[in-house]
CSV table of C-alpha atoms and ligand atoms in Angstrom, one decimal:
chain,number,residue,atom,x,y,z
A,1,MET,CA,0.0,-0.1,0.1
A,2,GLY,CA,1.4,3.5,-0.9
A,3,LYS,CA,1.9,6.0,1.8
A,4,ASN,CA,-0.8,8.3,0.5
A,5,GLU,CA,-3.3,5.4,0.4
A,6,SER,CA,-2.7,4.4,4.0
A,7,ILE,CA,-3.3,8.1,4.8
A,8,ILE,CA,-6.3,8.0,2.9
A,9,ASN,CA,-7.7,4.8,4.6
A,10,GLU,CA,-6.8,6.3,8.1
A,11,LEU,CA,-8.8,9.3,7.1
A,12,ILE,CA,-11.8,7.4,6.0
A,13,GLU,CA,-11.9,5.6,9.3
A,14,ILE,CA,-11.6,8.8,11.3
A,15,ILE,CA,-14.2,10.8,9.2
A,16,SER,CA,-16.7,7.9,9.2
A,17,ALA,CA,-16.3,7.7,13.1
A,18,LYS,CA,-17.1,11.2,13.5
A,19,GLY,CA,-20.5,10.7,11.6
A,20,GLU,CA,-21.2,13.1,8.6
A,21,LEU,CA,-18.6,15.8,8.0
A,22,LYS,CA,-19.3,18.6,5.6
A,23,ALA,CA,-16.9,20.6,3.4
A,24,TYR,CA,-17.2,24.1,1.8
A,25,VAL,CA,-14.8,24.6,-1.0
A,26,HIS,CA,-15.0,27.9,-2.8
A,27,SER,CA,-12.7,28.8,-5.7
A,28,PHE,CA,-11.8,32.3,-6.8
A,29,GLY,CA,-10.1,33.6,-9.9
A,30,CYS,CA,-9.8,31.8,-13.5
A,31,GLN,CA,-11.3,28.6,-14.7
A,32,LEU,CA,-8.1,26.8,-14.2
A,33,ASN,CA,-8.4,27.5,-10.5
A,34,VAL,CA,-12.1,26.5,-10.5
A,35,SER,CA,-10.9,23.2,-12.0
A,36,ASP,CA,-8.3,22.7,-9.2
A,37,GLY,CA,-11.1,23.2,-6.8
A,38,GLU,CA,-13.0,20.4,-8.4
A,39,LYS,CA,-10.1,18.2,-7.9
A,40,ILE,CA,-9.8,19.2,-4.2
A,41,LYS,CA,-13.3,18.2,-3.9
A,42,GLY,CA,-12.5,14.9,-5.6
A,43,VAL,CA,-9.9,14.2,-2.8
A,44,LEU,CA,-12.4,15.2,-0.1
A,45,LYS,CA,-15.1,13.1,-1.6
A,46,LYS,CA,-12.8,10.1,-1.5
A,47,ILE,CA,-12.1,10.3,2.1
A,48,GLY,CA,-15.8,10.7,3.1
A,49,TYR,CA,-16.6,14.4,3.1
A,50,SER,CA,-19.9,15.6,1.9
A,51,PHE,CA,-20.4,19.2,0.5
A,52,THR,CA,-22.3,22.3,1.6
A,53,ASP,CA,-22.7,25.6,0.0
A,54,ALA,CA,-23.0,27.4,3.3
A,55,ALA,CA,-19.6,28.1,5.1
A,56,GLU,CA,-21.5,28.3,8.4
A,57,ASP,CA,-22.6,24.6,8.1
A,58,ALA,CA,-19.1,23.3,7.3
A,59,ASP,CA,-16.6,21.2,9.2
A,60,LEU,CA,-14.0,22.1,6.7
A,61,ILE,CA,-13.6,25.3,4.8
A,62,ILE,CA,-11.2,25.5,1.8
A,63,LEU,CA,-10.6,29.0,0.1
A,64,ASN,CA,-9.0,28.3,-3.3
A,65,THR,CA,-7.5,31.7,-3.9
A,66,CYS,CA,-6.5,33.9,-6.8
A,67,ALA,CA,-3.6,36.4,-6.8
A,68,VAL,CA,-3.9,38.2,-10.2
A,69,ARG,CA,-5.1,41.5,-8.7
A,70,GLU,CA,-4.9,43.1,-5.3
A,71,ASN,CA,-8.6,43.3,-4.8
A,72,ALA,CA,-8.9,39.5,-5.2
A,73,GLU,CA,-6.4,38.9,-2.4
A,74,ASP,CA,-8.2,41.7,-0.3
A,75,ARG,CA,-11.3,39.9,-0.6
A,76,VAL,CA,-9.9,36.5,0.6
A,77,PHE,CA,-8.3,38.3,3.8
A,78,GLY,CA,-11.6,39.8,4.4
A,79,ILE,CA,-13.5,36.5,4.3
A,80,VAL,CA,-10.7,34.7,6.3
A,81,GLY,CA,-11.1,37.5,8.9
A,82,SER,CA,-14.8,37.2,9.1
A,83,MET,CA,-14.4,33.3,9.6
A,84,LYS,CA,-12.8,33.9,13.0
A,85,HIS,CA,-16.2,33.8,14.7
A,86,LEU,CA,-17.2,30.6,12.9
A,87,LYS,CA,-14.0,28.9,14.5
A,88,ASP,CA,-14.7,30.4,17.9
A,89,GLU,CA,-18.2,28.7,17.8
A,90,LYS,CA,-17.0,25.5,16.3
A,91,PRO,CA,-13.3,25.0,17.7
A,92,ASP,CA,-13.1,21.7,15.5
A,93,LEU,CA,-13.5,23.5,12.2
A,94,ILE,CA,-10.6,23.3,9.9
A,95,ILE,CA,-9.8,26.3,7.6
A,96,GLY,CA,-7.6,25.8,4.7
A,97,ILE,CA,-6.2,28.2,2.1
A,98,SER,CA,-5.2,26.9,-1.3
A,99,GLY,CA,-4.5,28.2,-4.8
A,100,CYS,CA,-2.3,31.1,-6.1
A,101,MET,CA,-2.0,33.3,-3.1
A,102,THR,CA,-0.2,30.6,-1.2
A,103,ALA,CA,2.7,30.5,-3.8
A,104,GLN,CA,3.8,34.0,-2.5
A,105,GLU,CA,6.1,33.9,0.5
A,106,HIS,CA,4.8,37.3,1.9
A,107,ILE,CA,1.3,36.3,1.9
A,108,VAL,CA,2.1,32.8,3.8
A,109,GLU,CA,3.9,34.9,6.3
A,110,ARG,CA,0.9,37.3,6.7
A,111,ILE,CA,-1.5,34.4,7.0
A,112,LYS,CA,0.7,32.8,9.8
A,113,LYS,CA,1.2,36.0,11.7
A,114,SER,CA,-2.4,37.5,11.5
A,115,TYR,CA,-4.9,34.8,10.9
A,116,PRO,CA,-4.3,32.1,13.5
A,117,GLN,CA,-7.8,30.6,12.4
A,118,VAL,CA,-6.2,29.3,9.3
A,119,ASP,CA,-5.1,25.6,9.8
A,120,ILE,CA,-3.8,24.5,6.4
A,121,VAL,CA,-2.0,26.2,3.6
A,122,LEU,CA,-1.8,24.1,0.4
A,123,GLY,CA,0.4,25.1,-2.5
A,124,THR,CA,-0.8,25.3,-6.1
A,125,SER,CA,0.8,22.0,-7.2
A,126,ALA,CA,0.3,20.2,-3.8
A,127,ILE,CA,-3.2,18.7,-4.0
A,128,ASN,CA,-1.9,15.3,-3.5
A,129,SER,CA,-0.6,16.5,0.1
A,130,LEU,CA,-4.1,17.4,1.1
A,131,PRO,CA,-4.8,14.0,3.0
A,132,LYS,CA,-1.6,14.4,4.8
A,133,LEU,CA,-2.4,17.9,6.1
A,134,LEU,CA,-5.9,17.0,7.0
A,135,LEU,CA,-4.7,14.1,8.8
A,136,ASP,CA,-2.3,16.1,10.9
A,137,CYS,CA,-5.1,18.7,11.7
A,138,LEU,CA,-7.7,16.0,12.7
A,139,ASN,CA,-4.9,14.7,15.0
A,140,GLY,CA,-4.7,17.9,16.7
A,141,ARG,CA,-2.1,19.8,14.9
A,142,SER,CA,-3.0,23.4,14.8
A,143,PHE,CA,-1.0,24.4,11.5
A,144,ALA,CA,0.1,22.3,8.7
A,145,ALA,CA,1.3,23.6,5.3
A,146,ASP,CA,2.8,22.4,2.0
A,147,ILE,CA,3.7,25.1,-0.3
A,148,ALA,CA,6.7,23.3,-2.2
A,149,GLU,CA,6.8,23.5,-5.9
A,150,TYR,CA,6.2,20.1,-7.5
A,151,ALA,CA,7.5,20.0,-11.1
A,152,ASP,CA,4.8,17.4,-12.1
A,153,PHE,CA,1.1,17.0,-11.9
A,154,SER,CA,-0.7,13.7,-11.5
A,155,GLU,CA,-3.1,12.2,-14.0
A,156,GLY,CA,-6.3,10.5,-13.2
A,157,GLN,CA,-7.2,12.7,-10.1
A,158,GLU,CA,-10.9,12.3,-9.4
A,159,GLN,CA,-13.0,15.4,-9.8
A,160,VAL,CA,-16.3,16.6,-8.5
A,161,ARG,CA,-17.5,18.6,-11.3
A,162,GLU,CA,-20.0,21.4,-10.8
A,163,SER,CA,-21.9,20.9,-14.0
A,164,THR,CA,-23.2,17.6,-15.8
A,165,TYR,CA,-23.0,19.1,-19.3
A,166,LYS,CA,-20.2,21.6,-19.3
A,167,ALA,CA,-16.7,20.3,-18.4
A,168,SER,CA,-13.4,22.1,-18.3
A,169,VAL,CA,-10.2,20.2,-19.2
A,170,PRO,CA,-6.9,21.8,-18.3
A,171,ILE,CA,-4.4,20.9,-21.1
A,172,MET,CA,-1.4,22.6,-19.7
A,173,PHE,CA,-0.2,24.5,-16.5
A,174,GLY,CA,1.9,27.3,-15.9
A,175,CYS,CA,3.3,30.1,-18.1
A,176,ASN,CA,6.5,31.2,-19.7
A,177,ASN,CA,5.6,34.6,-21.0
A,178,PHE,CA,6.4,36.9,-18.0
A,179,CYS,CA,4.2,39.8,-19.1
A,180,THR,CA,5.6,42.5,-16.9
A,181,TYR,CA,2.4,43.2,-15.0
A,182,CYS,CA,1.5,39.6,-14.2
A,183,ILE,CA,1.9,37.3,-11.2
A,184,VAL,CA,0.8,34.0,-12.8
A,185,PRO,CA,4.2,32.8,-14.1
A,186,TYR,CA,5.5,33.3,-10.4
A,187,VAL,CA,2.7,31.5,-8.8
A,188,ARG,CA,2.0,28.8,-11.3
A,189,GLY,CA,5.5,28.0,-12.5
A,190,ARG,CA,6.8,27.1,-16.0
A,191,GLU,CA,4.6,25.5,-18.9
A,192,ARG,CA,3.8,22.0,-18.6
A,193,SER,CA,1.6,20.2,-21.1
A,194,ARG,CA,-0.5,17.0,-20.5
A,195,LYS,CA,0.0,14.2,-22.8
A,196,ALA,CA,-2.3,14.4,-25.8
A,197,ASP,CA,-3.5,10.8,-25.3
A,198,ASP,CA,-4.5,11.6,-21.7
A,199,ILE,CA,-6.4,14.7,-22.7
A,200,ILE,CA,-8.2,12.8,-25.7
A,201,SER,CA,-9.3,9.8,-23.4
A,202,GLU,CA,-10.5,12.3,-20.8
A,203,VAL,CA,-12.6,14.0,-23.5
A,204,LYS,CA,-14.0,10.9,-24.9
A,205,GLN,CA,-15.0,9.8,-21.4
A,206,LEU,CA,-16.7,13.2,-20.7
A,207,VAL,CA,-18.6,13.1,-24.1
A,208,SER,CA,-19.8,9.5,-23.4
A,209,ASP,CA,-20.9,10.8,-20.0
A,210,GLY,CA,-23.2,13.3,-21.9
A,211,TYR,CA,-20.9,16.5,-21.5
A,212,LYS,CA,-22.0,19.0,-24.2
A,213,GLU,CA,-19.3,21.6,-24.0
A,214,ILE,CA,-15.6,20.9,-23.4
A,215,MET,CA,-13.5,23.9,-22.4
A,216,LEU,CA,-9.7,23.4,-22.9
A,217,LEU,CA,-7.9,25.4,-20.3
A,218,GLY,CA,-4.3,26.9,-20.1
A,219,GLN,CA,-2.8,30.1,-19.4
A,220,ASN,CA,-1.6,30.2,-22.9
A,221,VAL,CA,-3.1,27.3,-24.8
A,222,ASN,CA,-1.3,28.1,-28.1
A,223,SER,CA,2.1,27.0,-26.8
A,224,TYR,CA,0.6,23.6,-25.7
A,225,GLY,CA,2.9,20.9,-26.6
A,226,ASN,CA,6.1,23.0,-27.0
A,227,ASP,CA,7.6,21.0,-23.9
A,228,LEU,CA,6.4,17.6,-25.1
A,229,GLU,CA,8.8,15.2,-27.0
A,230,CYS,CA,6.2,14.0,-29.5
A,231,GLY,CA,6.0,17.5,-30.9
A,232,ILE,CA,2.2,17.9,-31.0
A,233,SER,CA,0.9,21.4,-31.4
A,234,PHE,CA,-2.2,23.0,-30.1
A,235,PRO,CA,-4.0,23.1,-33.6
A,236,GLN,CA,-3.2,19.4,-34.1
A,237,LEU,CA,-4.7,18.7,-30.7
A,238,LEU,CA,-7.8,20.5,-31.7
A,239,ARG,CA,-8.0,18.6,-34.9
A,240,ARG,CA,-7.6,15.2,-32.9
A,241,LEU,CA,-10.4,16.3,-30.5
A,242,ASN,CA,-12.6,17.4,-33.3
A,243,GLU,CA,-12.5,13.7,-34.7
A,244,ILE,CA,-14.2,12.4,-31.5
A,245,ASP,CA,-17.8,11.3,-32.3
A,246,GLY,CA,-20.6,13.0,-30.6
A,247,ASP,CA,-22.7,16.2,-30.5
A,248,PHE,CA,-20.4,18.6,-28.4
A,249,ILE,CA,-18.7,21.9,-28.8
A,250,ILE,CA,-15.1,22.6,-28.1
A,251,ARG,CA,-13.8,25.9,-26.6
A,252,PHE,CA,-10.7,27.0,-25.3
A,253,MET,CA,-8.8,29.8,-23.3
A,254,SER,CA,-6.7,31.8,-23.2
A,255,SER,CA,-4.8,32.4,-26.5
A,256,HIS,CA,-1.8,34.7,-26.7
A,257,PRO,CA,-1.9,36.9,-29.7
A,258,LYS,CA,1.7,36.3,-30.5
A,259,ASP,CA,1.1,32.7,-31.0
A,260,ALA,CA,-2.1,32.9,-32.9
A,261,THR,CA,-0.6,31.3,-36.0
A,262,LYS,CA,-2.3,30.7,-39.4
A,263,GLU,CA,-2.2,27.0,-38.5
A,264,LEU,CA,-4.4,27.7,-35.4
A,265,LEU,CA,-6.8,30.1,-37.2
A,266,ASP,CA,-7.3,27.4,-40.0
A,267,ALA,CA,-8.0,24.7,-37.4
A,268,ILE,CA,-10.4,27.0,-35.8
A,269,ILE,CA,-12.2,27.6,-39.2
A,270,GLU,CA,-12.1,24.0,-40.5
A,271,CYS,CA,-13.0,22.0,-37.2
A,272,GLU,CA,-16.8,22.0,-37.1
A,273,LYS,CA,-16.8,21.2,-33.3
A,274,VAL,CA,-14.8,24.2,-32.4
A,275,ALA,CA,-16.6,27.4,-31.5
A,276,LYS,CA,-16.5,30.2,-33.8
A,277,HIS,CA,-15.5,32.6,-31.2
A,278,LEU,CA,-11.9,33.6,-30.1
A,279,HIS,CA,-10.9,35.1,-26.7
A,280,LEU,CA,-7.9,36.9,-27.7
A,281,PRO,CA,-6.5,39.1,-24.8
A,282,VAL,CA,-5.1,42.3,-26.3
A,283,GLN,CA,-4.4,44.3,-23.0
A,284,SER,CA,-3.7,47.5,-24.8
A,285,GLY,CA,-4.0,49.1,-28.4
A,286,SER,CA,-0.6,51.1,-27.9
A,287,ASP,CA,2.5,49.7,-29.3
A,288,GLU,CA,4.5,51.3,-26.6
A,289,ILE,CA,2.3,49.8,-23.8
A,290,LEU,CA,2.5,46.5,-25.4
A,291,SER,CA,6.2,46.6,-25.6
A,292,ALA,CA,6.5,47.8,-22.0
A,293,MET,CA,4.2,44.8,-21.0
A,294,ASN,CA,6.4,42.4,-22.8
A,295,ARG,CA,3.6,41.2,-25.0
A,296,ARG,CA,5.6,40.6,-28.1
A,297,TYR,CA,3.1,41.8,-30.9
A,298,THR,CA,1.8,45.2,-32.2
A,299,ALA,CA,-1.7,46.4,-32.6
A,300,GLU,CA,-1.2,46.0,-36.3
A,301,LYS,CA,-0.1,42.3,-36.1
A,302,TYR,CA,-3.1,41.6,-33.7
A,303,LEU,CA,-5.4,43.3,-36.2
A,304,GLU,CA,-4.1,40.9,-39.0
A,305,THR,CA,-5.3,38.0,-36.8
A,306,VAL,CA,-8.8,39.6,-36.5
A,307,GLU,CA,-8.9,40.3,-40.3
A,308,TYR,CA,-8.0,36.7,-41.1
A,309,LEU,CA,-11.0,35.2,-39.2
A,310,ARG,CA,-13.2,38.0,-40.6
A,311,ALA,CA,-12.3,37.2,-44.1
A,312,TYR,CA,-13.6,33.7,-43.4
A,313,ASP,CA,-16.8,35.0,-41.6
A,314,LYS,CA,-17.3,38.8,-41.5
A,315,ASP,CA,-19.3,38.3,-38.2
A,316,PHE,CA,-16.7,36.1,-36.4
A,317,SER,CA,-16.9,36.8,-32.7
A,318,PHE,CA,-14.0,38.0,-30.5
A,319,THR,CA,-13.6,38.8,-26.9
A,320,THR,CA,-10.6,40.2,-25.2
A,321,ASP,CA,-9.0,41.3,-21.7
A,322,ILE,CA,-7.8,44.9,-21.4
A,323,ILE,CA,-5.7,46.6,-18.7
A,324,VAL,CA,-6.5,50.1,-18.1
A,325,GLY,CA,-3.8,52.4,-16.4
A,326,PHE,CA,-0.7,50.2,-16.9
A,327,PRO,CA,2.1,52.3,-15.4
A,328,ASN,CA,2.6,55.6,-17.2
A,329,GLU,CA,0.0,54.9,-19.8
A,330,SER,CA,-0.6,58.3,-21.4
A,331,ALA,CA,-3.9,59.8,-22.7
A,332,GLU,CA,-2.7,59.0,-26.3
A,333,ASP,CA,-1.9,55.3,-25.3
A,334,PHE,CA,-5.5,55.0,-24.0
A,335,GLU,CA,-6.9,56.6,-27.0
A,336,LYS,CA,-5.1,53.9,-29.1
A,337,THR,CA,-6.9,51.3,-26.9
A,338,LEU,CA,-10.2,53.0,-27.8
A,339,GLU,CA,-9.4,53.0,-31.3
A,340,LEU,CA,-8.6,49.3,-31.4
A,341,ILE,CA,-11.8,48.2,-29.7
A,342,LYS,CA,-13.8,50.3,-32.2
A,343,LYS,CA,-11.9,48.5,-35.0
A,344,VAL,CA,-12.3,45.0,-33.7
A,345,LYS,CA,-15.8,45.5,-32.4
A,346,TYR,CA,-15.5,43.0,-29.8
A,347,ASP,CA,-18.7,41.3,-28.6
A,348,ASN,CA,-17.6,41.6,-25.0
A,349,ILE,CA,-14.4,42.9,-23.2
A,350,TYR,CA,-13.2,42.0,-19.7
A,351,SER,CA,-11.3,45.1,-18.4
A,352,PHE,CA,-9.3,45.5,-15.3
A,353,ILE,CA,-7.6,48.6,-13.8
A,354,TYR,CA,-3.8,47.8,-13.4
A,355,SER,CA,-2.9,46.3,-10.1
A,356,LYS,CA,0.6,46.5,-8.8
A,357,ARG,CA,1.9,42.9,-8.0
A,358,THR,CA,5.0,42.5,-5.7
A,359,GLY,CA,7.8,40.6,-7.6
A,360,THR,CA,6.9,41.5,-11.2
A,361,LYS,CA,8.9,43.9,-13.4
A,362,ALA,CA,6.1,46.5,-13.8
A,363,ALA,CA,5.9,46.7,-10.0
A,364,GLU,CA,9.3,48.6,-10.2
A,365,ILE,CA,8.0,51.4,-12.6
A,366,ASP,CA,7.4,54.8,-10.9
A,367,ASP,CA,3.9,55.4,-12.1
A,368,ARG,CA,2.8,59.1,-12.6
A,369,ILE,CA,-0.9,58.4,-13.4
A,370,SER,CA,-3.4,59.0,-10.8
A,371,ASP,CA,-6.1,56.5,-9.6
A,372,ASP,CA,-8.8,59.0,-10.5
A,373,GLU,CA,-7.5,59.3,-14.0
A,374,LYS,CA,-7.5,55.5,-14.3
A,375,SER,CA,-11.0,55.3,-13.0
A,376,ALA,CA,-12.2,57.8,-15.5
A,377,ARG,CA,-10.6,55.9,-18.3
A,378,MET,CA,-12.3,52.8,-17.1
A,379,ARG,CA,-15.6,54.3,-17.3
A,380,LYS,CA,-15.0,55.7,-20.7
A,381,LEU,CA,-13.9,52.2,-22.0
A,382,LEU,CA,-17.0,50.7,-20.6
A,383,GLU,CA,-19.3,53.2,-22.0
A,384,ILE,CA,-17.8,52.9,-25.6
A,385,GLN,CA,-17.9,49.0,-25.3
A,386,ARG,CA,-21.4,49.1,-24.4
A,387,GLU,CA,-22.3,51.1,-27.4
A,388,ILE,CA,-20.2,48.6,-29.5
A,389,THR,CA,-21.9,45.6,-28.0
A,390,THR,CA,-25.4,46.8,-28.6
A,391,GLU,CA,-24.6,47.7,-32.3
A,392,SER,CA,-22.7,44.5,-33.0
A,393,TYR,CA,-25.4,42.2,-31.4
A,394,LYS,CA,-27.9,43.4,-34.1
A,395,ARG,CA,-26.2,41.5,-36.6
A,396,PHE,CA,-27.8,38.4,-35.1
A,397,ILE,CA,-31.4,39.6,-35.5
A,398,GLY,CA,-33.2,37.4,-38.0
A,399,LYS,CA,-30.7,34.6,-37.7
A,400,THR,CA,-31.0,31.4,-35.9
A,401,LEU,CA,-28.4,30.5,-33.2
A,402,ARG,CA,-27.6,27.1,-31.7
A,403,VAL,CA,-27.6,27.6,-28.0
A,404,LEU,CA,-26.5,25.3,-25.1
A,405,VAL,CA,-29.2,26.0,-22.4
A,406,ASP,CA,-27.6,27.0,-19.1
A,407,GLY,CA,-30.6,27.6,-16.7
A,408,GLU,CA,-33.6,29.7,-16.0
A,409,SER,CA,-33.2,33.5,-16.7
A,410,ARG,CA,-32.9,35.5,-13.4
A,411,LYS,CA,-34.3,38.5,-15.1
A,412,LYS,CA,-37.6,37.2,-16.7
A,413,GLN,CA,-39.9,34.5,-15.4
A,414,GLY,CA,-40.4,31.5,-17.7
A,415,TYR,CA,-37.4,32.4,-19.7
A,416,LEU,CA,-34.3,30.5,-20.1
A,417,THR,CA,-30.7,31.5,-20.7
A,418,GLY,CA,-27.8,30.0,-22.6
A,419,LYS,CA,-24.6,30.5,-24.7
A,420,SER,CA,-24.6,30.4,-28.5
A,421,ASN,CA,-21.7,29.0,-30.3
A,422,GLU,CA,-20.3,32.6,-30.6
A,423,PHE,CA,-20.4,32.9,-26.9
A,424,ILE,CA,-23.4,35.3,-26.8
A,425,ILE,CA,-25.9,35.2,-24.0
A,426,VAL,CA,-29.3,34.2,-25.5
A,427,GLU,CA,-32.5,34.5,-23.5
A,428,PHE,CA,-35.9,32.9,-24.7
A,429,GLU,CA,-39.1,31.4,-23.4
A,430,GLY,CA,-38.8,27.6,-22.8
A,431,GLU,CA,-39.1,24.8,-20.3
A,432,SER,CA,-36.5,24.1,-17.7
A,433,SER,CA,-36.3,20.5,-19.1
A,434,LEU,CA,-34.1,21.9,-21.9
A,435,ILE,CA,-31.3,22.9,-19.4
A,436,GLY,CA,-28.1,21.1,-20.6
A,437,SER,CA,-29.2,20.5,-24.0
A,438,PHE,CA,-28.6,22.3,-27.5
A,439,VAL,CA,-31.6,24.2,-28.9
A,440,ASP,CA,-32.0,26.5,-32.0
A,441,VAL,CA,-33.3,30.0,-31.3
A,442,GLU,CA,-34.4,32.5,-33.8
A,443,ILE,CA,-33.1,35.9,-32.8
A,444,THR,CA,-35.6,38.8,-32.6
A,445,ASP,CA,-34.0,41.5,-30.4
A,446,ALA,CA,-30.6,42.6,-29.1
A,447,MET,CA,-29.6,44.3,-25.9
A,448,ASN,CA,-26.3,45.4,-24.7
A,449,TRP,CA,-25.6,42.2,-22.7
A,450,ALA,CA,-27.6,39.4,-24.5
A,451,VAL,CA,-29.8,38.7,-27.4
A,452,THR,CA,-33.5,37.4,-27.1
A,453,GLY,CA,-35.3,35.3,-29.4
A,454,LYS,CA,-37.9,32.5,-30.1
A,455,LEU,CA,-37.3,28.7,-29.4
A,456,LEU,CA,-37.6,26.8,-32.7
A,457,LYS,CA,-39.4,23.4,-32.2
B,1,SAH,N1,-3.1,33.9,-19.4
B,1,SAH,C1,-4.2,34.7,-19.9
B,1,SAH,C2,-4.8,35.5,-18.7
B,1,SAH,C3,-4.3,35.6,-17.4
B,1,SAH,S1,-4.9,36.6,-16.2
B,1,SAH,C4,-3.6,35.6,-21.0
B,1,SAH,O1,-2.5,35.8,-21.1
B,1,SAH,O2,-4.5,36.0,-21.6
B,1,SAH,C5,-6.4,37.4,-16.9
B,1,SAH,C6,-6.3,38.8,-17.2
B,1,SAH,O3,-6.0,39.4,-16.0
B,1,SAH,C7,-5.2,39.1,-18.1
B,1,SAH,O4,-5.5,39.0,-19.4
B,1,SAH,C8,-5.0,40.6,-17.7
B,1,SAH,O5,-6.0,41.4,-18.5
B,1,SAH,C9,-5.6,40.8,-16.4
B,1,SAH,N2,-4.4,40.9,-15.5
B,1,SAH,C10,-3.2,40.2,-15.2
B,1,SAH,N3,-2.5,40.8,-14.3
B,1,SAH,C11,-3.1,42.0,-13.9
B,1,SAH,C12,-2.6,43.1,-13.2
B,1,SAH,N4,-1.4,43.1,-12.6
B,1,SAH,N5,-3.4,44.1,-13.2
B,1,SAH,C13,-4.6,44.1,-13.7
B,1,SAH,N6,-5.2,43.3,-14.5
B,1,SAH,C14,-4.3,42.0,-14.8
B,2,SF4,FE1,0.1,36.3,-17.4
B,2,SF4,FE2,1.0,37.0,-19.8
B,2,SF4,FE3,1.2,34.5,-18.8
B,2,SF4,FE4,-1.2,35.4,-19.5
B,2,SF4,S1,0.6,35.1,-20.8
B,2,SF4,S2,-0.6,34.4,-17.7
B,2,SF4,S3,-1.0,37.7,-18.8
B,2,SF4,S4,2.2,36.2,-18.1
B,3,F3S,FE1,-5.8,33.9,-10.5
B,3,F3S,FE2,-4.1,32.0,-10.3
B,3,F3S,FE3,-5.8,32.0,-12.1
B,3,F3S,S1,-3.7,34.0,-10.0
B,3,F3S,S2,-6.1,34.1,-12.6
B,3,F3S,S3,-6.3,31.8,-10.1
B,3,F3S,S4,-3.8,31.2,-12.4
């Protein structure tokens, strides 16, 4: 029996002797982190925990954290602070912190010093250590941590998936790009790709289990395979997944514009199961800022990629990420970002005010732009994008979109909501029995956040 296996058996005994123990696992940040959270739940399920959505009912709380911006970290500290009273009421409660925040030494120090209610700190690649840390705590130890960096990841980890029809499948971990503002390479380590055969058999299994949407995940999926000996590329992986039998849609994120090769764009066009939507984070429309960010493309090069896909389909859907107020971004630089979003006509943008991250290169720049100026730019960006979205969604009126139904609309009774192949939110009247299946909807109206239409029988 392996060491971890004997720990797991010991835990199963302890936990079953205690009666029902409930765990609350909450993931912040990107979908890769959410996927890690599902693996953490997989470990907990195996040793006998059941799950609750209410932290106050839990015997074990795990906050799976994100470090990408300061406000994400502040939120976690706020929540951990407010959990002190839960611990006072229930001294057996175990509180654990996992995810990207734990990969920063100064954060771990702060947790140890100021948050004695935290029992476990679990590093981003240390999910396999969770049983050992839990066992220590259940045996009365007050603090247990494993924040070591493990080069490898393990295959075949069980996962408690949130959805029965949408599945995310990490294909690679880490990032080599070192964009100067970004903490991810420091907290997630270098790029490691999963073997293509492992990914393909996982997707086959998911499709045969009835999953309708497969979301391939990586910090930069385009560099998938660069570290593998067999030499498979991301476009080749897409083509192999596209060959799997079944009615399902393939999405992926994120793509780095510097690696958006013709080979990739052709694969998107030619693979009928791959969504006709590309999330292509541009960050800025100014070449000076892009260079200071170490993004390694120009606005012109980016627009060429957009034009290539629009030549195939003039309505091809793009979304993006934008950082407002990178250190010393001038009014002209910002103006160039506005020009770019008007040219591309994104269906949606995810925009963030620059947040200084200790340890990154950009954190060393002496920034002369005020917070007020940055907020004003953000408001302007959002206002202009709202107009673009409203205008651009009108192109769907009169067309029929294929929609994967997500749930009941929160805004309108009797209505359902879902995402079209193009990643547009679609609302329409229908029965909740349709949730989790594909339907055709004829679009009749466009708003600035969704389109509405009529369900076709
Ligand atoms: N790997 C992905 C995204 C990683 S983080 C990519 O390269 O596209 C998601 C988004 O958060 C980034 O695209 C960027 O827009 C934003 N982001 C990252 N670091 C940030 C920071 N320090 N301040 C503000 N936004 C940031
Ligand atoms: Fe961060 Fe850049 Fe890597 Fe994306 S590509 S995770 S923004 S360093
Ligand atoms: Fe956040 Fe870590 Fe993802 S920093 S964005 S949870 S990789």
